[in-house]
Amino acid sequence: MSKAPQLHQKPEKFIRTADHPAVVLLHAGFWLTAGFAVIALPFFVLLTGDFRPPPIGVLWDFSMGCGFAALSLTAIQFALTGRIRVLTSPFGADIVYVFHRFLSWGAVALMFAHFGVLYFWYEPALGVLNPLKARWELTLGRLALLCFAALIVTSELRKRVKLDYHWWRVIHVSLAVIGFAAAVAHVLGVGKYSAMEDTRSLWIGVTVVWVGFILWSRLVRPLVQTFNPWRVVSNEDEGGGVHTLTLRPEGRPLTAWRPGQFAWLSIGHSPWSMKEHPFTISTAPDRGPQISVSIKALGDDSGRLIKTQPGAVAYVDGPFGTFSIDREAAAEGFVMVAGGVGITPVIANLHALQSRKDPRPVILIYANATLDVVAFRDELDRIAQDIDLTIVHVLEEVPDGWTGETGRIDEAVLERHLPDRSRSWPHMLCGPAPMTGAVIKALRKMGVSARQIDLEVFDMV
Ligand SMILES: Cc1cc2nc3c(=O)[nH]c(=O)nc-3n(C[C@H](O)[C@H](O)[C@H](O)COP(=O)(O)OP(=O)(O)OC[C@H]3O[C@@H](n4cnc5c(N)ncnc54)[C@H](O)[C@@H]3O)c2cc1C
């Protein structure tokens, strides 16, 4: 199956300094420190200056601390979800979204702690609950609490109550903006810790920065996209219900994307519509400036996108993501495991190895329901002519005469095809969650360290 290439270019040639593990670690360390600093800043200013109002009690101070920490954590969410590339690149966009989810839980828990302590120990300070009679700034605090609680509930229950993804997103952004505005107005209106000129400026300054993030992601970024449209030049059926759209830049092309990265794509809607979806760029950067995305219909919008006719205008926002061979300069080979449409980031990485004539061995284990739905079957065979690629198809239902693997990918399948020397190679996984979960478990049992396993998640929320 594999042919050793004659010529090859040194993989190091394609590694950017930013992908060096030490630089990635430094980046990650910087952002984590910056995050803690943002949370700590209000406490530092309030506790070290002359701004502190006379103490009322430990529980009162605890409640106020929870309130300020909640507001800082909430503000950080706008940066986390604002698609800021320097922030997401050390971690990967999917990890950042997981982080966003857990921090949001933390922020809402702190808000409830803030309100709960006041409710149980200082109830008179809350005044009347009736918004028609209550002080406006206290009503706004309660409105913020309700908005953020609703954000968590709608996100956690979205799939169970079958809330349409697009409408969930509209509700999510609206609740976040209203809740944050109400929370800031609450702090400024109550004024206990923000009445002095300096602390008031701190809160207003911090708010301006966070509003800047919102304007950047919801206004400036879409505006930039409208000046840089793309044109769909072809739509090819790859088999298995996957269609590859090739796009030509009509404005500024994407620069410097790494194989395996993804972009947000919108076709048939303006960049402001929030009807954009993430898709892997399935061509290698070495083949730019045209890019391709390979889409499988999994819902309404992807079903519509696979029918796109050449000539349609598209908007592309990217690149994002870290599922890339370029982050593995020192690897001696690669194990790639894909299930269904999870093949797209794998294909992008294989295209890069192919066009660079990279001699390193790759073992691809590729799971599908039947042979008919295997996407990129011929393309994979073509790539295997050029690089040292071993392809292992694993089919749930097999055709007559099939001699390959049957069933699902499990430890026995992996043991049969992964030689001992591959344990130290990077293992790149993309596919349905039950498949990747089972594969990770099996690989760990086989002695592959967690650090050697990289996962691309197609379901960020
Ligand atoms: C990093 C990444 C790379 C991806 N690459 C590919 C690819 O190369 N090829 C491919 O076919 N699919 C890919 N996907 C999946 C693709 O984005 C979804 O299948 C698509 O968004 C479904 O939209 P829909 O309206 O058709 O389905 P819906 O029924 O609306 O949604 C189905 C599910 O897809 C998810 N989803 C929908 N819209 C979005 C969105 N805007 N952002 C995040 N998740 C969303 C939600 O969990 C939703 O429940 C990728 C996803 C991610 C996160």
Coordinates of C-alpha atoms and ligand atoms in Angstrom, one line a residue:
M1 CA 0.0 0.0 0.0
S2 CA 2.8 2.4 0.6
K3 CA 5.4 3.7 -1.7
A4 CA 8.5 5.5 -0.4
P5 CA 8.7 8.9 -2.0
Q6 CA 11.9 9.8 -3.9
L7 CA 12.2 13.4 -2.8
H8 CA 11.2 15.0 0.3
Q9 CA 11.3 18.4 1.9
K10 CA 12.3 18.7 5.5
P11 CA 9.2 18.9 7.7
E12 CA 10.9 21.5 9.8
K13 CA 10.6 23.9 6.9
F14 CA 6.9 24.1 7.5
I15 CA 7.0 24.5 11.2
R16 CA 6.4 28.1 12.4
T17 CA 8.1 29.3 15.6
A18 CA 4.6 29.7 17.0
D19 CA 4.1 25.9 16.8
H20 CA 7.2 25.0 18.8
P21 CA 6.0 23.2 22.0
A22 CA 7.9 25.6 24.2
V23 CA 6.3 28.6 22.5
V24 CA 2.9 27.0 22.8
L25 CA 3.4 26.5 26.5
L26 CA 4.6 30.1 27.0
H27 CA 1.5 31.3 25.1
A28 CA -0.8 29.2 27.2
G29 CA 1.0 30.3 30.4
F30 CA 0.7 33.9 29.4
W31 CA -3.1 33.7 28.7
L32 CA -3.8 31.8 31.9
T33 CA -1.9 34.4 33.9
A34 CA -3.7 37.2 32.0
G35 CA -7.0 35.6 32.9
F36 CA -6.2 35.4 36.6
A37 CA -5.0 39.0 36.5
V38 CA -8.3 40.1 35.0
I39 CA -10.2 38.4 37.8
A40 CA -7.8 39.7 40.5
L41 CA -7.6 43.3 39.3
P42 CA -10.8 44.6 40.9
F43 CA -9.9 43.0 44.2
F44 CA -6.4 44.4 44.1
V45 CA -7.6 47.9 43.4
L46 CA -10.3 47.8 46.0
L47 CA -8.3 46.2 48.7
T48 CA -5.1 48.2 48.3
G49 CA -6.5 51.7 47.7
D50 CA -8.4 54.1 50.0
F51 CA -11.6 53.1 48.2
R52 CA -12.8 50.5 50.5
P53 CA -16.0 51.4 52.3
P54 CA -16.2 50.8 56.0
P55 CA -16.4 47.0 56.6
I56 CA -19.8 45.6 57.3
G57 CA -19.0 42.0 58.0
V58 CA -17.0 39.0 56.7
L59 CA -20.0 37.5 54.9
W60 CA -20.9 40.8 53.4
D61 CA -17.3 41.2 52.0
F62 CA -17.5 37.6 50.8
S63 CA -20.7 38.3 49.0
M64 CA -19.2 41.4 47.3
G65 CA -16.1 39.5 46.4
C66 CA -18.3 36.8 44.7
G67 CA -20.1 39.5 42.8
F68 CA -17.0 41.2 41.5
A69 CA -15.3 37.8 40.6
A70 CA -18.5 36.8 38.8
L71 CA -18.5 40.0 36.7
S72 CA -14.8 39.5 35.8
L73 CA -15.4 35.9 34.8
T74 CA -18.4 36.9 32.7
A75 CA -16.4 39.6 30.9
I76 CA -13.7 37.0 30.1
Q77 CA -16.3 35.0 28.2
F78 CA -16.5 37.7 25.5
A79 CA -12.8 37.3 24.8
L80 CA -13.0 33.5 24.9
T81 CA -15.8 33.3 22.3
G82 CA -14.6 36.3 20.3
R83 CA -12.6 34.1 17.9
I84 CA -9.4 35.9 18.9
R85 CA -6.7 33.9 17.1
V86 CA -3.8 34.6 19.4
L87 CA -5.9 33.5 22.3
T88 CA -7.3 30.3 20.8
S89 CA -4.1 29.1 19.0
P90 CA -2.2 27.7 22.0
F91 CA -5.2 25.6 23.2
G92 CA -7.4 24.9 20.2
A93 CA -10.8 26.5 19.6
D94 CA -12.7 23.4 21.0
I95 CA -10.7 23.5 24.3
V96 CA -11.4 27.2 24.6
Y97 CA -15.2 26.5 24.2
V98 CA -15.0 23.8 26.8
F99 CA -13.2 26.3 29.1
H100 CA -16.0 28.9 28.3
R101 CA -18.6 26.4 29.3
F102 CA -17.0 25.6 32.7
L103 CA -16.1 29.2 33.5
S104 CA -19.7 30.2 32.8
W105 CA -20.9 27.7 35.3
G106 CA -18.4 29.2 37.8
A107 CA -19.6 32.7 37.0
V108 CA -23.2 31.9 37.6
A109 CA -22.4 29.9 40.8
L110 CA -20.6 33.1 42.1
M111 CA -23.5 35.3 41.2
F112 CA -25.9 33.0 43.2
A113 CA -23.4 33.0 46.1
H114 CA -23.4 36.9 45.9
F115 CA -27.2 37.0 45.9
G116 CA -27.7 34.1 48.3
V117 CA -25.5 35.5 51.1
L118 CA -27.3 38.9 50.9
Y119 CA -30.6 37.1 50.8
F120 CA -30.0 35.0 54.0
W121 CA -27.9 37.4 56.0
Y122 CA -28.6 40.9 54.8
E123 CA -32.0 40.7 53.3
P124 CA -33.0 44.4 54.0
A125 CA -30.1 45.4 51.6
L126 CA -32.0 43.7 48.8
G127 CA -35.0 45.9 49.2
V128 CA -38.3 44.9 47.6
L129 CA -38.4 42.4 44.8
N130 CA -41.2 44.0 42.8
P131 CA -39.4 45.7 39.9
L132 CA -42.0 48.5 39.8
K133 CA -41.1 49.5 43.4
A134 CA -37.5 48.4 43.7
R135 CA -34.4 50.5 43.2
W136 CA -33.5 50.2 39.5
E137 CA -29.9 49.2 40.2
L138 CA -31.0 46.3 42.3
T139 CA -33.6 45.2 39.7
L140 CA -30.8 45.2 37.1
G141 CA -28.6 43.0 39.3
R142 CA -31.5 40.5 39.5
L143 CA -32.1 40.8 35.8
A144 CA -28.4 40.0 35.2
L145 CA -28.7 36.9 37.4
L146 CA -31.8 35.7 35.5
C147 CA -30.1 36.3 32.1
F148 CA -27.0 34.3 33.0
A149 CA -29.0 31.5 34.7
A150 CA -31.2 31.3 31.5
L151 CA -28.0 31.2 29.4
I152 CA -26.8 28.1 31.3
V153 CA -30.2 26.4 31.2
T154 CA -30.8 26.9 27.5
S155 CA -27.2 25.8 26.6
E156 CA -27.4 22.6 28.7
L157 CA -30.9 21.7 27.5
R158 CA -30.5 22.8 23.9
K159 CA -30.1 19.3 22.4
R160 CA -32.7 17.7 24.8
V161 CA -35.4 20.2 23.9
K162 CA -34.3 20.2 20.3
L163 CA -33.8 24.0 20.2
D164 CA -32.6 24.9 16.7
Y165 CA -28.9 25.7 16.8
H166 CA -29.3 29.1 15.0
W167 CA -32.0 30.3 17.4
W168 CA -30.1 29.1 20.4
R169 CA -27.1 31.2 19.2
V170 CA -29.3 34.3 18.7
I171 CA -30.8 33.8 22.2
H172 CA -27.3 33.1 23.7
V173 CA -25.7 36.3 22.3
S174 CA -28.7 38.4 23.3
L175 CA -28.9 37.1 26.9
A176 CA -25.1 37.5 27.3
V177 CA -25.1 41.2 26.1
I178 CA -28.2 42.1 28.1
G179 CA -27.0 40.3 31.2
F180 CA -23.5 41.9 31.1
A181 CA -24.9 45.4 30.5
A182 CA -27.3 44.9 33.4
A183 CA -24.5 43.6 35.7
V184 CA -22.2 46.6 34.9
A185 CA -25.1 49.1 35.5
H186 CA -25.9 47.3 38.7
V187 CA -22.3 47.8 40.0
L188 CA -22.1 51.4 39.0
G189 CA -25.7 52.1 40.2
V190 CA -25.1 50.5 43.7
G191 CA -22.0 52.5 43.8
K192 CA -20.7 51.2 47.1
Y193 CA -17.4 50.1 45.7
S194 CA -17.4 52.2 42.6
A195 CA -18.5 55.6 43.8
M196 CA -15.0 57.1 44.0
E197 CA -13.7 58.6 40.9
D198 CA -10.8 56.1 40.5
T199 CA -12.8 52.9 41.0
R200 CA -15.6 54.2 38.8
S201 CA -13.0 54.8 36.0
L202 CA -11.7 51.3 36.6
W203 CA -15.2 49.8 36.0
I204 CA -15.9 52.0 33.0
G205 CA -12.5 51.3 31.5
V206 CA -12.9 47.6 32.0
T207 CA -16.4 47.7 30.5
V208 CA -15.1 49.6 27.4
V209 CA -12.5 46.9 26.8
W210 CA -15.1 44.1 27.0
V211 CA -17.6 46.1 24.8
G212 CA -14.6 46.4 22.4
F213 CA -14.5 42.6 22.2
I214 CA -18.2 42.4 21.4
L215 CA -17.9 45.1 18.7
W216 CA -14.9 43.3 17.3
S217 CA -16.6 39.9 16.9
R218 CA -20.1 41.1 16.0
L219 CA -19.4 44.2 13.9
V220 CA -15.8 44.7 12.8
R221 CA -15.1 41.1 11.9
P222 CA -18.3 40.6 9.7
L223 CA -17.5 44.0 8.1
V224 CA -14.0 42.9 7.1
Q225 CA -15.6 39.7 5.6
T226 CA -18.0 41.7 3.4
F227 CA -14.9 43.4 1.8
N228 CA -13.3 40.0 1.2
P229 CA -15.9 37.7 -0.4
W230 CA -15.1 34.3 -1.9
R231 CA -16.6 32.6 -4.9
V232 CA -17.6 28.9 -5.1
V233 CA -15.9 27.5 -8.2
S234 CA -16.8 23.9 -7.9
N235 CA -18.9 21.4 -6.0
E236 CA -17.7 17.8 -6.2
D237 CA -19.3 14.6 -4.8
E238 CA -16.7 12.7 -2.8
G239 CA -19.0 9.8 -2.0
G240 CA -20.5 9.0 1.3
G241 CA -22.7 12.1 1.1
V242 CA -19.7 14.4 1.4
H243 CA -19.4 17.3 -1.1
T244 CA -16.3 19.3 -1.6
L245 CA -16.8 23.0 -2.3
T246 CA -13.8 24.8 -3.7
L247 CA -13.7 28.5 -3.1
R248 CA -11.7 31.3 -4.8
P249 CA -10.8 34.4 -2.9
E250 CA -12.2 37.6 -4.5
G251 CA -10.5 39.8 -1.9
R252 CA -7.8 39.0 0.5
P253 CA -7.0 35.3 0.6
L254 CA -6.4 33.4 3.8
T255 CA -2.9 33.6 4.9
A256 CA -0.8 31.0 6.6
W257 CA -3.3 28.3 7.6
R258 CA -2.0 25.1 8.9
P259 CA -3.2 21.8 7.5
G260 CA -6.1 20.5 9.6
Q261 CA -7.4 24.0 10.6
F262 CA -11.0 25.1 10.1
A263 CA -12.9 28.2 9.1
W264 CA -16.4 29.5 9.7
L265 CA -18.3 29.5 6.4
S266 CA -21.4 31.3 5.4
I267 CA -23.0 30.9 2.0
G268 CA -26.3 32.6 1.1
H269 CA -26.4 34.8 4.1
S270 CA -24.6 38.0 5.1
P271 CA -21.6 37.7 7.5
W272 CA -23.9 39.4 10.2
S273 CA -26.5 36.7 10.0
M274 CA -25.0 34.3 12.6
K275 CA -25.8 31.5 10.0
E276 CA -22.2 30.4 9.7
H277 CA -20.8 27.0 10.4
P278 CA -17.3 25.7 11.2
F279 CA -15.8 23.4 8.5
T280 CA -12.3 22.0 8.2
I281 CA -10.2 23.4 5.3
S282 CA -9.7 20.1 3.5
T283 CA -6.9 21.3 1.3
A284 CA -3.3 21.9 2.4
P285 CA -2.0 25.5 2.6
D286 CA 0.7 24.6 0.1
R287 CA -2.1 24.4 -2.5
G288 CA -3.6 27.9 -1.8
P289 CA -4.9 30.5 -2.4
Q290 CA -8.1 28.5 -3.3
I291 CA -9.5 26.5 -0.4
S292 CA -11.8 23.5 -0.2
V293 CA -14.3 22.5 2.4
S294 CA -15.8 19.0 2.5
I295 CA -19.3 18.9 3.9
K296 CA -21.6 16.2 5.0
A297 CA -25.3 16.9 5.4
L298 CA -25.9 16.5 9.2
G299 CA -28.7 19.1 9.5
D300 CA -30.7 21.9 7.7
D301 CA -27.8 24.2 6.8
S302 CA -25.2 21.5 5.9
G303 CA -28.0 19.9 3.8
R304 CA -28.4 23.2 2.0
L305 CA -24.6 23.9 1.6
I306 CA -23.9 20.6 -0.2
K307 CA -26.2 21.7 -2.9
T308 CA -24.4 25.0 -3.5
Q309 CA -24.0 25.9 -7.2
P310 CA -20.7 27.2 -8.6
G311 CA -20.8 31.0 -8.7
A312 CA -22.3 31.5 -5.2
V313 CA -20.7 34.1 -3.0
A314 CA -19.3 32.8 0.3
Y315 CA -17.8 34.4 3.4
V316 CA -14.9 32.8 5.3
D317 CA -13.6 33.5 8.7
G318 CA -10.5 31.7 9.8
P319 CA -8.2 29.9 10.2
F320 CA -8.7 28.4 13.6
G321 CA -7.7 25.1 15.3
T322 CA -4.7 23.1 16.2
F323 CA -5.3 19.6 14.8
S324 CA -2.2 19.7 12.6
I325 CA 0.9 17.7 11.8
D326 CA 2.7 21.1 11.8
R327 CA 2.6 21.0 15.6
E328 CA 4.5 17.8 15.6
A329 CA 7.8 18.7 14.1
A330 CA 9.7 15.9 15.9
A331 CA 7.2 13.1 15.2
E332 CA 8.7 10.0 13.5
G333 CA 5.3 9.0 12.1
F334 CA 1.6 9.5 12.6
V335 CA -1.4 7.4 13.6
M336 CA -4.7 8.9 12.4
V337 CA -8.1 7.5 13.3
A338 CA -11.2 8.9 11.6
G339 CA -14.9 8.0 11.7
G340 CA -17.3 9.2 8.9
V341 CA -16.9 12.9 8.1
G342 CA -14.1 13.1 10.7
I343 CA -11.9 12.2 7.7
T344 CA -11.9 15.9 6.6
P345 CA -9.1 17.2 8.9
V346 CA -7.2 14.0 8.3
I347 CA -7.4 14.5 4.5
A348 CA -6.1 18.0 4.9
N349 CA -3.1 16.8 6.9
L350 CA -2.5 14.0 4.3
H351 CA -2.6 16.5 1.5
A352 CA 0.1 18.5 3.2
L353 CA 2.3 15.4 3.7
Q354 CA 1.7 14.5 0.1
S355 CA 2.6 17.9 -1.4
R356 CA 5.7 18.2 0.8
K357 CA 6.7 14.6 -0.1
D358 CA 7.1 13.9 3.6
P359 CA 8.7 10.5 4.0
R360 CA 7.3 9.8 7.5
P361 CA 5.0 6.8 7.8
V362 CA 1.3 7.3 8.5
I363 CA -1.2 4.7 9.6
L364 CA -4.8 5.6 9.0
I365 CA -7.6 3.7 10.6
Y366 CA -10.9 4.8 9.0
A367 CA -14.3 3.6 10.3
N368 CA -17.5 3.8 8.3
A369 CA -20.9 2.0 8.3
T370 CA -20.6 0.5 4.8
L371 CA -18.1 0.7 1.9
D372 CA -20.6 2.8 -0.1
V373 CA -20.4 5.7 2.4
V374 CA -16.6 5.9 2.6
A375 CA -15.8 9.4 1.6
F376 CA -12.5 10.1 -0.3
R377 CA -11.9 6.4 -1.0
D378 CA -10.1 7.0 -4.4
E379 CA -8.4 10.1 -3.1
L380 CA -6.9 8.2 -0.2
D381 CA -5.6 5.5 -2.6
R382 CA -4.0 8.2 -4.8
I383 CA -2.3 9.8 -1.7
A384 CA -1.0 6.4 -0.7
Q385 CA 0.8 6.2 -4.1
D386 CA 2.9 9.3 -3.1
I387 CA 3.5 8.9 0.6
D388 CA 4.1 6.1 3.1
L389 CA 0.4 5.7 4.0
T390 CA -1.2 2.6 5.2
I391 CA -5.0 2.7 5.1
V392 CA -7.1 0.3 7.3
H393 CA -10.8 0.5 6.5
V394 CA -13.1 -0.7 9.3
L395 CA -16.7 -1.4 8.2
E396 CA -19.7 -2.1 10.3
E397 CA -21.5 -3.9 7.4
V398 CA -19.3 -5.5 4.9
P399 CA -19.8 -6.4 1.2
D400 CA -19.3 -10.0 -0.1
G401 CA -15.7 -11.0 -0.3
W402 CA -14.5 -8.4 2.1
T403 CA -11.3 -9.4 3.8
G404 CA -10.6 -6.3 5.8
E405 CA -11.6 -5.3 9.3
T406 CA -15.3 -5.6 10.4
G407 CA -17.3 -4.1 13.3
R408 CA -16.0 -1.1 15.2
I409 CA -12.5 0.2 16.0
D410 CA -11.5 -1.5 19.3
E411 CA -8.3 -2.5 21.0
A412 CA -8.0 -5.7 19.0
V413 CA -8.2 -3.7 15.7
L414 CA -5.7 -1.2 17.0
E415 CA -3.3 -3.9 18.2
R416 CA -3.4 -5.6 14.9
H417 CA -2.4 -2.6 12.9
L418 CA -0.3 -0.4 15.1
P419 CA 3.3 -1.6 15.5
D420 CA 5.0 -1.1 18.9
R421 CA 7.2 1.7 17.4
S422 CA 4.1 3.8 16.7
R423 CA 3.3 4.2 20.5
S424 CA 5.4 7.4 20.6
W425 CA 3.9 8.9 17.5
P426 CA 1.1 11.5 17.6
H427 CA -2.3 9.9 17.4
M428 CA -4.8 12.2 15.7
L429 CA -8.5 11.3 16.2
C430 CA -11.6 12.8 14.7
G431 CA -15.0 11.2 14.6
P432 CA -18.2 10.6 16.5
A433 CA -17.8 11.0 20.3
P434 CA -18.5 7.3 21.2
M435 CA -15.8 6.2 18.7
T436 CA -13.2 8.6 19.8
G437 CA -14.0 7.8 23.5
A438 CA -13.5 4.1 22.9
V439 CA -10.3 4.6 20.9
I440 CA -8.8 6.9 23.5
K441 CA -9.5 4.2 26.2
A442 CA -8.0 1.5 24.0
L443 CA -4.9 3.5 23.2
R444 CA -4.3 4.4 26.8
K445 CA -4.5 0.7 27.7
M446 CA -1.9 0.0 24.9
G447 CA 0.5 2.4 26.6
V448 CA 0.0 5.5 24.5
S449 CA 0.4 8.6 26.7
A450 CA -2.4 11.1 26.9
R451 CA 0.1 13.7 25.5
Q452 CA 0.3 11.7 22.3
I453 CA -3.4 11.8 21.7
D454 CA -4.9 14.8 19.8
L455 CA -8.7 15.1 19.3
E456 CA -10.7 17.2 17.0
V457 CA -14.2 17.8 18.2
F458 CA -16.9 18.6 15.6
D459 CA -19.5 19.5 18.2
M460 CA -18.2 22.5 20.1
V461 CA -21.4 23.2 22.0
Ligands
LIG1 C1 -13.9 22.5 14.3 C2 -15.0 21.9 13.5 C3 -14.8 21.4 12.2 C4 -15.8 20.8 11.5 N1 -15.5 20.4 10.2 C5 -16.4 19.8 9.5 C6 -16.2 19.3 8.2 O1 -15.0 19.4 7.7 N2 -17.2 18.8 7.5 C7 -18.4 18.6 8.0 O2 -19.3 18.1 7.3 N3 -18.7 19.1 9.2 C8 -17.8 19.7 10.0 N4 -18.1 20.1 11.2 C9 -19.4 20.0 11.7 C10 -20.3 21.1 11.1 O3 -20.0 22.3 11.6 C11 -21.8 20.8 11.6 O4 -22.2 19.6 11.0 C12 -22.7 21.8 11.0 O5 -22.5 23.1 11.6 C13 -24.1 21.4 11.2 O6 -25.0 22.5 10.9 P1 -26.5 22.2 10.4 O7 -27.3 23.5 10.4 O8 -26.5 21.5 9.1 O9 -27.1 21.2 11.5 P2 -27.9 21.5 12.7 O10 -28.9 20.5 12.8 O11 -28.3 23.0 12.9 O12 -26.8 21.3 13.8 C14 -26.3 20.0 14.1 C15 -25.3 20.1 15.2 O13 -24.1 20.7 14.7 C16 -23.6 21.7 15.6 N5 -23.5 23.0 15.0 C17 -24.4 23.5 14.1 N6 -24.1 24.8 13.8 C18 -22.9 25.0 14.4 C19 -22.1 26.1 14.5 N7 -22.3 27.2 13.8 N8 -21.0 26.1 15.2 C20 -20.7 24.9 16.0 N9 -21.5 23.8 15.9 C21 -22.6 23.9 15.2 C22 -24.5 21.7 16.8 O14 -24.0 20.9 17.8 C23 -25.8 21.1 16.3 O15 -26.5 20.5 17.3 C24 -17.1 20.7 12.0 C25 -17.4 21.2 13.3 C26 -16.4 21.8 14.0 C27 -16.7 22.3 15.4

